[in-house]
Amino acid sequence: EAGVVQSPRYKIIEKKQPVAFWCNPISGHNTLYWYLQNLGQGPELLIRYENEEAVDDSQLPKDRFSAERLKGVDSTLKIQPAELGDSAVYLCASSLAGGEGNEQFFGPGTRLTVL
Amino acid sequence: AQKITQTQPGMFVQEKEAVTLDCTYDTSDPSYGLFWYKQPSSGEMIFLIYQGSYDQQNATEGRYSLNFQKARKSANLVISASQLGDSAMYFCAMRGSGYSTLTFGKGTMLLVSP
């Protein structure tokens, strides 16, 4: 069974440019997460989807970040415009819905460098 | 609010030896889950082991075991018979009752030497 797929794996852009990341979760997983991982830190949640509904986006900087999960499967995370401080790894994860014991499966991440 | 603390920035161990990675947590939730993930240089987070707060027994998965001490709010990961491939970042994480979001610690870098 295929794992969580993310693309691109690496992205280098200049500040003020837009950028988008794509995630395809594991088939059948209703819950999808986007995490931000800064260098030397653990991942921090940006947004969580239950099917196509964003149920927790409290940590998403909405002035420049947006996300969508049309049809409750694939998801796209966008930054517009990017800033130098956005350089980080963006991780996508998915899990079966609910439950404190449900394991989250992570994708390989997209490493963003903003110049 | 939930908090995970990993006080060891880095750990060194020789191949075939056992190593303990520390994790303490803080939460007001009566029910919660504790996780350990491994992140090699490739970047992917790999699930290792899970412990539920009401589980009576410490979780074990192959060479990984979780030393869960609820009263001390600690959930240390024990890796037995270390292998060179165990060199990676290790993250402790927790999820409270009713939530799906994981709260991660800052991680511990483990280096296994021959």
XYZ file of N, CA and C in Angstrom:
687
model
N 0.857 -1.201 0.000
C 0.000 0.000 0.000
C 0.882 1.237 0.000
N 0.539 2.215 -0.832
C 1.320 3.434 -0.931
C 1.153 4.249 0.330
N 2.237 4.940 0.715
C 2.192 5.818 1.870
C 1.696 7.187 1.475
N 1.896 8.140 2.361
C 1.525 9.530 2.082
C 2.517 10.088 1.063
N 1.982 10.675 0.020
C 2.819 11.202 -1.057
C 2.797 12.723 -1.008
N 3.969 13.317 -1.099
C 4.082 14.769 -1.129
C 4.943 15.193 -2.313
N 4.572 16.328 -2.866
C 5.438 16.910 -3.891
C 5.310 18.430 -3.853
N 6.375 19.132 -4.256
C 7.699 18.589 -4.563
C 8.439 18.215 -3.282
N 9.566 17.545 -3.405
C 10.369 17.230 -2.225
C 11.192 18.442 -1.792
N 11.606 19.225 -2.754
C 12.410 20.414 -2.471
C 11.900 21.570 -3.333
N 11.948 22.767 -2.739
C 11.526 23.947 -3.471
C 12.354 25.132 -3.001
N 12.924 25.838 -3.967
C 13.680 27.051 -3.668
C 13.012 28.196 -4.407
N 12.658 29.232 -3.669
C 12.008 30.391 -4.285
C 12.583 31.667 -3.688
N 12.317 32.760 -4.348
C 12.701 34.056 -3.805
C 11.548 34.595 -2.967
N 11.905 35.411 -1.994
C 10.857 35.982 -1.131
C 9.865 36.764 -1.977
N 8.655 36.784 -1.486
C 7.505 37.434 -2.102
C 6.884 36.616 -3.230
N 7.504 35.498 -3.582
C 6.915 34.625 -4.598
C 5.894 33.694 -3.951
N 4.923 33.212 -4.720
C 3.995 32.206 -4.202
C 4.592 30.807 -4.329
N 4.073 29.891 -3.501
C 4.525 28.497 -3.577
C 3.371 27.605 -3.129
N 3.322 26.406 -3.679
C 2.256 25.469 -3.313
C 2.833 24.086 -3.113
N 2.275 23.396 -2.139
C 2.680 22.033 -1.833
C 1.465 21.124 -1.975
N 1.729 19.905 -2.429
C 0.639 18.973 -2.670
C 0.811 17.718 -1.816
N -0.305 17.165 -1.359
C -0.277 15.966 -0.536
C -1.380 15.015 -0.952
N -1.028 13.746 -1.077
C -2.007 12.690 -1.322
C -1.948 11.720 -0.148
N -2.993 11.640 0.658
C -2.932 10.796 1.858
C -3.110 9.320 1.525
N -2.978 8.492 2.522
C -3.204 7.065 2.368
C -4.688 6.831 2.078
N -4.946 5.942 1.150
C -6.325 5.675 0.756
C -7.167 5.258 1.959
N -8.311 5.907 2.103
C -9.216 5.575 3.202
C -9.027 6.398 4.459
N -7.958 7.173 4.509
C -7.722 8.024 5.679
C -8.530 9.306 5.559
N -9.429 9.499 6.529
C -10.301 10.666 6.488
C -9.614 11.926 6.992
N -8.639 11.752 7.873
C -8.021 12.900 8.527
C -6.675 13.219 7.880
N -6.496 14.471 7.567
C -5.247 14.926 6.932
C -4.707 16.108 7.708
N -3.391 16.127 7.875
C -2.722 17.180 8.661
C -1.604 17.797 7.833
N -1.441 19.084 8.026
C -0.241 19.772 7.557
C 0.528 20.264 8.780
N 1.814 19.906 8.826
C 2.693 20.337 9.904
C 3.825 21.176 9.326
N 4.327 22.078 10.154
C 5.509 22.870 9.855
C 6.619 22.408 10.781
N 7.789 22.110 10.219
C 8.914 21.704 11.052
C 10.097 22.618 10.780
N 10.395 23.466 11.750
C 11.585 24.301 11.662
C 12.811 23.499 12.060
N 13.958 23.963 11.628
C 15.216 23.269 11.880
C 15.438 23.089 13.374
N 15.702 21.865 13.790
C 15.980 21.591 15.192
C 14.763 21.550 16.086
N 13.581 21.533 15.491
C 12.340 21.520 16.266
C 11.469 20.340 15.857
N 10.486 20.038 16.692
C 9.495 19.049 16.312
C 8.431 19.688 15.429
N 7.671 18.868 14.734
C 6.604 19.409 13.882
C 5.539 20.125 14.709
N 4.965 21.152 14.100
C 3.859 21.886 14.711
C 2.700 21.923 13.726
N 1.513 21.664 14.237
C 0.343 21.595 13.371
C 0.012 22.951 12.773
N -0.250 22.943 11.469
C -0.787 24.123 10.792
C -2.297 24.009 10.627
N -2.740 22.855 10.135
C -4.156 22.681 9.865
C -4.492 21.197 9.853
N -5.707 20.883 10.298
C -6.193 19.500 10.283
C -7.531 19.444 9.570
N -7.682 18.493 8.697
C -8.924 18.267 7.965
C -9.566 16.951 8.411
N -10.853 16.998 8.569
C -11.659 15.789 8.670
C -12.484 15.751 7.383
N -12.153 14.808 6.516
C -12.707 14.811 5.156
C -12.370 16.162 4.508
N -13.351 16.885 4.003
C -13.020 18.144 3.330
C -13.121 19.358 4.259
N -13.453 19.131 5.519
C -13.651 20.239 6.452
C -12.397 20.508 7.278
N -11.975 21.764 7.305
C -10.859 22.176 8.153
C -11.382 22.345 9.576
N -11.018 21.419 10.465
C -11.567 21.432 11.822
C -10.637 22.094 12.830
N -9.388 22.294 12.459
C -8.454 22.997 13.327
C -7.448 23.736 12.453
N -7.672 25.034 12.309
C -6.710 25.861 11.551
C -6.232 27.034 12.396
N -6.292 26.864 13.704
C -5.970 27.963 14.606
C -4.512 28.409 14.506
N -3.621 27.520 14.072
C -2.198 27.864 13.967
C -1.781 28.241 12.550
N -2.706 28.319 11.650
C -2.391 28.667 10.264
C -2.367 30.191 10.110
N -1.230 30.760 9.685
C -1.171 32.223 9.483
C -1.994 32.608 8.257
N -3.203 33.013 8.486
C -4.154 33.132 7.389
C -3.912 34.337 6.486
N -3.018 35.234 6.914
C -2.732 36.373 6.031
C -1.958 35.940 4.790
N -1.193 34.849 4.915
C -0.388 34.428 3.770
C -0.535 32.948 3.428
N -1.038 32.170 4.355
C -1.168 30.735 4.135
C -2.635 30.386 3.843
N -2.809 29.442 2.930
C -4.142 28.906 2.678
C -4.029 27.430 2.358
N -5.093 26.713 2.572
C -5.089 25.284 2.291
C -6.459 24.872 1.806
N -6.474 23.800 1.060
C -7.748 23.255 0.624
C -7.646 21.746 0.493
N -8.780 21.104 0.651
C -8.848 19.656 0.488
C -10.165 19.352 -0.226
N -10.149 19.606 -1.493
C -11.331 19.383 -2.297
C -11.627 17.888 -2.377
N -12.884 17.531 -2.268
C -13.341 16.146 -2.369
C -12.808 15.265 -1.251
N -12.179 15.867 -0.248
C -11.768 15.110 0.916
C -10.648 14.124 0.693
N -9.846 14.333 -0.364
C -8.736 13.406 -0.598
C -7.426 14.203 -0.610
N -6.985 14.613 -1.818
C -5.748 15.379 -1.928
C -5.885 16.736 -1.257
N -4.749 17.283 -0.884
C -4.750 18.612 -0.270
C -3.611 19.449 -0.828
N -3.832 20.746 -0.848
C -2.806 21.693 -1.285
C -2.630 22.757 -0.217
N -1.395 23.055 0.100
C -1.038 24.136 1.026
C -0.312 25.212 0.226
N -0.764 26.445 0.368
C -0.184 27.543 -0.406
C 0.333 28.642 0.508
N 1.419 29.263 0.077
C 1.949 30.438 0.754
C 2.073 31.547 -0.283
N 1.476 32.686 0.039
C 1.548 33.813 -0.893
C 1.383 35.128 -0.141
N 2.403 35.954 -0.089
C 3.752 35.747 -0.601
C 4.636 35.080 0.445
N 5.659 34.360 -0.018
C 6.566 33.702 0.912
C 7.531 34.715 1.533
N 7.895 34.462 2.790
C 8.870 35.274 3.506
C 10.067 34.407 3.876
N 11.155 35.056 4.217
C 12.389 34.340 4.562
C 12.157 33.346 5.690
N 11.334 33.746 6.660
C 11.066 32.895 7.822
C 10.220 31.671 7.526
N 9.725 31.558 6.304
C 8.927 30.385 5.939
C 9.796 29.197 5.551
N 11.088 29.413 5.464
C 12.004 28.310 5.144
C 11.904 27.250 6.225
N 11.505 26.059 5.830
C 11.241 24.976 6.780
C 10.864 23.735 5.987
N 10.563 22.671 6.710
C 10.006 21.466 6.092
C 8.516 21.435 6.369
N 7.742 21.191 5.338
C 6.290 21.110 5.468
C 5.899 19.639 5.320
N 5.352 19.101 6.398
C 5.008 17.685 6.460
C 3.508 17.503 6.345
N 3.116 16.513 5.584
C 1.710 16.118 5.500
C 1.576 14.753 6.174
N 0.489 14.555 6.869
C 0.229 13.277 7.526
C -1.240 12.924 7.365
N -1.548 11.652 7.519
C -2.947 11.237 7.479
C -3.187 10.134 8.499
N -4.446 9.972 8.878
C -4.814 8.925 9.825
C -6.274 8.573 9.617
N -6.668 7.437 10.181
C -8.086 7.129 10.256
C -8.728 8.150 11.186
N -9.975 8.390 11.041
C -10.630 9.455 11.789
C -10.638 9.171 13.278
N -10.398 10.228 14.050
C -10.596 10.215 15.484
C -9.693 9.298 16.273
N -9.872 9.260 17.573
C -9.196 8.321 18.436
C -7.818 8.764 18.845
N -7.577 8.749 20.162
C -6.272 9.212 20.635
C -5.178 8.211 20.320
N -5.526 6.981 19.978
C -4.500 5.999 19.684
C -4.228 5.824 18.209
N -4.957 6.545 17.358
C -4.755 6.355 15.928
C -3.439 6.937 15.466
N -2.679 6.089 14.868
C -1.362 6.476 14.384
C -1.480 7.412 13.199
N -0.613 8.409 13.169
C -0.514 9.295 12.019
C 0.648 8.837 11.160
N 0.391 8.734 9.879
C 1.417 8.356 8.907
C 1.871 9.619 8.184
N 3.169 9.804 8.146
C 3.733 11.022 7.574
C 4.297 10.783 6.188
N 4.222 11.829 5.384
C 4.912 11.841 4.114
C 6.353 12.276 4.286
N 7.130 12.294 3.199
C 8.558 12.643 3.290
C 8.807 14.131 3.497
N 7.782 14.950 3.304
C 7.936 16.384 3.525
C 8.408 17.132 2.284
N 8.164 18.434 2.309
C 8.688 19.346 1.289
C 9.601 20.336 1.995
N 10.854 20.352 1.570
C 11.797 21.301 2.167
C 11.787 22.584 1.361
N 11.323 23.658 1.986
C 11.218 24.962 1.333
C 12.369 25.858 1.757
N 13.025 26.440 0.783
C 14.050 27.453 1.033
C 13.614 28.742 0.364
N 13.507 29.799 1.156
C 13.125 31.115 0.642
C 14.364 32.010 0.679
N 14.757 32.517 -0.487
C 15.975 33.340 -0.589
C 15.643 34.823 -0.593
N -3.609 22.716 27.902
C -2.491 22.687 26.967
C -1.614 21.471 27.270
N -1.014 20.981 26.237
C -0.131 19.823 26.381
C 1.299 20.243 26.095
N 2.224 19.595 26.790
C 3.633 19.918 26.582
C 4.466 18.651 26.658
N 5.421 18.536 25.752
C 6.369 17.429 25.740
C 7.776 17.996 25.918
N 8.549 17.392 26.801
C 9.915 17.848 27.044
C 10.887 16.708 26.797
N 11.820 16.953 25.900
C 12.918 16.014 25.659
C 14.198 16.768 25.996
N 14.846 16.387 27.068
C 15.957 17.162 27.604
C 17.306 16.802 27.004
N 17.372 15.734 26.233
C 18.638 15.278 25.652
C 18.721 15.734 24.191
N 19.533 16.738 23.887
C 19.652 17.151 22.485
C 20.288 16.064 21.632
N 21.259 15.336 22.238
C 21.950 14.290 21.504
C 22.381 13.168 22.420
N 22.410 11.965 21.861
C 22.858 10.793 22.602
C 23.781 9.962 21.707
N 24.813 9.397 22.349
C 25.726 8.522 21.627
C 25.643 7.132 22.234
N 25.675 6.117 21.385
C 25.661 4.748 21.881
C 26.462 3.876 20.920
N 27.060 2.845 21.461
C 27.791 1.917 20.597
C 26.830 0.846 20.093
N 27.148 0.375 18.931
C 26.360 -0.690 18.318
C 26.196 -1.847 19.314
N 24.990 -2.414 19.323
C 24.611 -3.570 20.148
C 24.311 -3.210 21.604
N 24.541 -1.966 21.987
C 24.183 -1.572 23.342
C 22.760 -1.044 23.380
N 22.193 -0.986 24.588
C 20.865 -0.410 24.769
C 20.981 1.080 25.083
N 19.954 1.836 24.727
C 19.943 3.277 24.991
C 18.537 3.703 25.388
N 18.471 4.666 26.306
C 17.177 5.210 26.752
C 17.086 6.669 26.361
N 16.022 7.014 25.684
C 15.752 8.404 25.309
C 14.619 8.922 26.198
N 14.864 10.058 26.843
C 13.937 10.561 27.852
C 12.825 11.407 27.254
N 11.666 11.311 27.890
C 10.524 12.127 27.492
C 9.644 12.337 28.712
N 9.346 13.576 29.021
C 8.354 13.878 30.046
C 7.248 14.701 29.404
N 6.078 14.622 30.005
C 4.934 15.287 29.396
C 4.098 15.972 30.460
N 3.260 16.856 30.003
C 2.347 17.548 30.904
C 1.009 17.708 30.196
N -0.040 17.304 30.869
C -1.379 17.438 30.317
C -2.398 17.388 31.438
N -3.538 17.996 31.194
C -4.629 17.919 32.156
C -5.701 16.943 31.687
N -5.491 16.342 30.525
C -6.463 15.383 30.007
C -6.396 14.091 30.815
N -7.552 13.527 31.158
C -7.548 12.270 31.910
C -7.127 11.080 31.053
N -7.287 11.217 29.753
C -6.957 10.137 28.832
C -6.105 10.703 27.702
N -5.037 10.022 27.375
C -4.147 10.533 26.338
C -3.322 9.394 25.760
N -2.671 9.693 24.659
C -1.811 8.698 24.022
C -0.421 9.270 23.841
N 0.574 8.426 23.961
C 1.970 8.829 23.824
C 2.593 8.053 22.667
N 3.368 8.745 21.853
C 3.947 8.179 20.643
C 5.444 8.485 20.595
N 6.157 7.619 19.928
C 7.531 7.905 19.547
C 7.662 7.730 18.035
N 8.331 8.722 17.426
C 8.599 8.695 16.001
C 10.109 8.808 15.784
N 10.549 8.197 14.700
C 11.948 8.283 14.267
C 11.989 9.086 12.974
N 12.926 10.014 12.885
C 13.072 10.809 11.660
C 14.510 10.707 11.157
N 14.764 9.849 10.184
C 16.118 9.775 9.608
C 16.390 11.006 8.751
N 17.585 11.059 8.216
C 17.989 12.235 7.440
C 17.119 12.433 6.200
N 16.454 11.396 5.767
C 15.565 11.519 4.601
C 14.340 12.386 4.901
N 14.023 12.576 6.171
C 12.968 13.510 6.551
C 11.640 12.910 6.934
N 11.387 11.673 6.571
C 10.083 11.087 6.869
C 9.980 10.700 8.334
N 8.842 10.968 8.932
C 8.580 10.579 10.312
C 8.056 9.148 10.315
N 8.748 8.275 11.037
C 8.393 6.863 11.075
C 7.867 6.514 12.460
N 6.642 6.010 12.515
C 6.036 5.635 13.787
C 6.763 4.429 14.382
N 7.065 4.511 15.672
C 7.766 3.413 16.344
C 6.874 2.677 17.335
N 6.206 3.430 18.236
C 5.531 2.771 19.342
C 4.491 3.706 19.940
N 3.448 3.102 20.491
C 2.349 3.861 21.085
C 2.016 3.303 22.471
N 1.702 4.233 23.402
C 1.282 3.852 24.748
C 0.027 4.637 25.113
N -1.039 3.954 25.451
C -2.233 4.624 25.934
C -2.125 4.864 27.426
N -2.726 5.937 27.882
C -2.565 6.312 29.291
C -3.196 5.299 30.244
N -4.150 4.533 29.743
C -4.792 3.537 30.610
C -4.259 2.122 30.388
N -3.271 2.008 29.510
C -2.695 0.684 29.290
C -1.946 0.239 30.541
N -2.199 -0.993 30.950
C -1.566 -1.502 32.166
C -0.123 -1.915 31.944
N 0.129 -2.384 30.741
C 1.472 -2.873 30.427
C 2.240 -1.847 29.614
N 3.548 -1.830 29.785
C 4.393 -1.004 28.929
C 4.385 -1.562 27.513
N 4.310 -0.649 26.540
C 4.271 -1.079 25.150
C 5.639 -1.582 24.697
N 5.618 -2.594 23.834
C 6.846 -3.096 23.225
C 6.578 -3.360 21.753
N 7.607 -3.067 20.919
C 7.533 -3.328 19.485
C 8.932 -3.724 19.034
N 9.176 -5.021 18.990
C 10.492 -5.483 18.582
C 11.568 -4.993 19.531
N 12.525 -4.238 19.004
C 13.630 -3.744 19.841
C 13.259 -2.483 20.619
N 12.053 -1.973 20.387
C 11.615 -0.750 21.062
C 10.679 -1.085 22.218
N 10.897 -0.434 23.325
C 9.958 -0.538 24.431
C 9.778 0.841 25.042
N 8.625 1.048 25.622
C 8.310 2.339 26.204
C 8.198 2.163 27.711
N 9.042 2.846 28.441
C 9.029 2.796 29.898
C 8.082 3.893 30.396
N 6.840 3.511 30.631
C 5.782 4.453 30.978
C 5.631 4.526 32.491
N 5.888 5.709 33.048
C 5.701 5.931 34.483
C 4.705 7.074 34.633
N 3.461 6.713 34.819
C 2.373 7.688 34.783
C 2.484 8.715 35.896
N 2.849 8.270 37.088
C 2.938 9.200 38.213
C 4.023 10.245 37.992
N 5.075 9.855 37.303
C 6.168 10.782 37.010
C 5.947 11.521 35.700
N 4.894 11.160 34.981
C 4.610 11.733 33.665
C 5.816 11.587 32.741
N 6.332 10.384 32.695
C 7.448 10.134 31.795
C 7.126 8.959 30.884
N 7.694 8.988 29.703
C 7.443 7.958 28.688
C 8.739 7.765 27.901
N 9.706 7.163 28.534
C 11.024 7.016 27.921
C 11.044 5.876 26.917
N 11.777 6.093 25.831
C 11.938 5.059 24.805
C 13.232 4.300 25.067
N 13.142 2.993 25.082
C 14.319 2.146 25.243
C 14.537 1.386 23.940
N 15.725 1.539 23.386
C 16.093 0.785 22.183
C 17.141 -0.241 22.615
N 16.834 -1.485 22.424
C 17.790 -2.536 22.797
C 18.633 -2.901 21.579
N 19.826 -3.363 21.821
C 20.715 -3.843 20.743
C 20.765 -2.847 19.586
N 21.276 -1.662 19.852
C 21.306 -0.591 18.852
C 22.007 -1.047 17.575
N 21.491 -0.516 16.464
C 22.077 -0.795 15.154
C 22.474 0.534 14.499
N 23.399 0.453 13.554
C 23.852 1.669 12.880
C 22.678 2.417 12.248
N 21.718 1.673 11.754
C 20.538 2.276 11.122
C 19.609 2.987 12.085
N 19.878 2.879 13.380
C 19.060 3.590 14.362
C 19.466 5.050 14.488
N 20.583 5.424 13.883
C 21.019 6.822 13.944
C 19.978 7.703 13.261
N 19.403 8.620 14.019
C 18.301 9.454 13.514
C 17.868 10.402 14.629
N 16.918 11.283 14.286
C 16.238 12.093 15.304
C 15.049 11.293 15.818
N 14.824 11.392 17.117
C 13.699 10.698 17.732
C 12.805 11.726 18.429
N 11.521 11.647 18.123
C 10.564 12.590 18.683
C 9.531 11.852 19.537
N 9.292 12.416 20.705
C 8.209 11.984 21.569
C 7.015 12.902 21.289
N 5.818 12.345 21.288
C 4.624 13.143 20.999
C 3.451 12.617 21.817
N 2.472 13.487 22.033
C 1.279 13.048 22.728
C 0.038 13.628 22.094
N -1.062 12.951 22.350
C -2.355 13.421 21.878
C -3.356 13.230 23.005
N -4.114 14.289 23.298
C -5.077 14.232 24.382
C -6.383 13.622 23.944
N -7.255 13.407 24.891
C -8.539 12.796 24.597
C -9.367 13.726 23.723
N -10.013 13.156 22.741
C -10.880 13.931 21.870
C -10.149 14.725 20.805
N -8.830 14.694 20.812
C -8.064 15.447 19.828
C -7.387 14.490 18.865
N -7.139 14.955 17.666
C -6.322 14.177 16.748
C -4.948 14.785 16.546
N -4.730 15.956 17.113
C -3.473 16.657 16.893
C -2.387 16.118 17.810
N -1.207 15.926 17.270
C -0.044 15.518 18.052
C 0.749 16.741 18.479
N 1.180 16.720 19.735
C 2.122 17.721 20.229
C 3.472 17.047 20.356
N 4.470 17.602 19.683
C 5.795 16.989 19.634
C 6.770 17.686 20.569
N 7.769 16.924 21.024
C 8.914 17.508 21.696
C 9.925 18.002 20.664
N 11.056 18.497 21.141
C 12.073 19.045 20.240
C 12.970 17.987 19.644
N 12.888 16.790 20.174
C 13.633 15.688 19.590
C 14.990 15.446 20.233
N 15.490 14.236 20.041
C 16.821 13.823 20.481
C 17.525 13.182 19.300
N 18.726 13.646 19.012
C 19.517 13.047 17.936
C 20.308 11.876 18.507
N 20.097 10.704 17.956
C 20.822 9.507 18.391
C 21.866 9.142 17.352
N 23.093 8.961 17.805
C 24.159 8.506 16.919
C 24.684 7.170 17.428
N 24.657 6.186 16.552
C 25.131 4.849 16.894
C 26.479 4.639 16.207
N 27.486 4.314 16.989
C 28.824 4.122 16.431
C 29.176 2.632 16.387
N 30.045 2.269 15.427
C 30.430 0.844 15.312
C 31.229 0.380 16.521
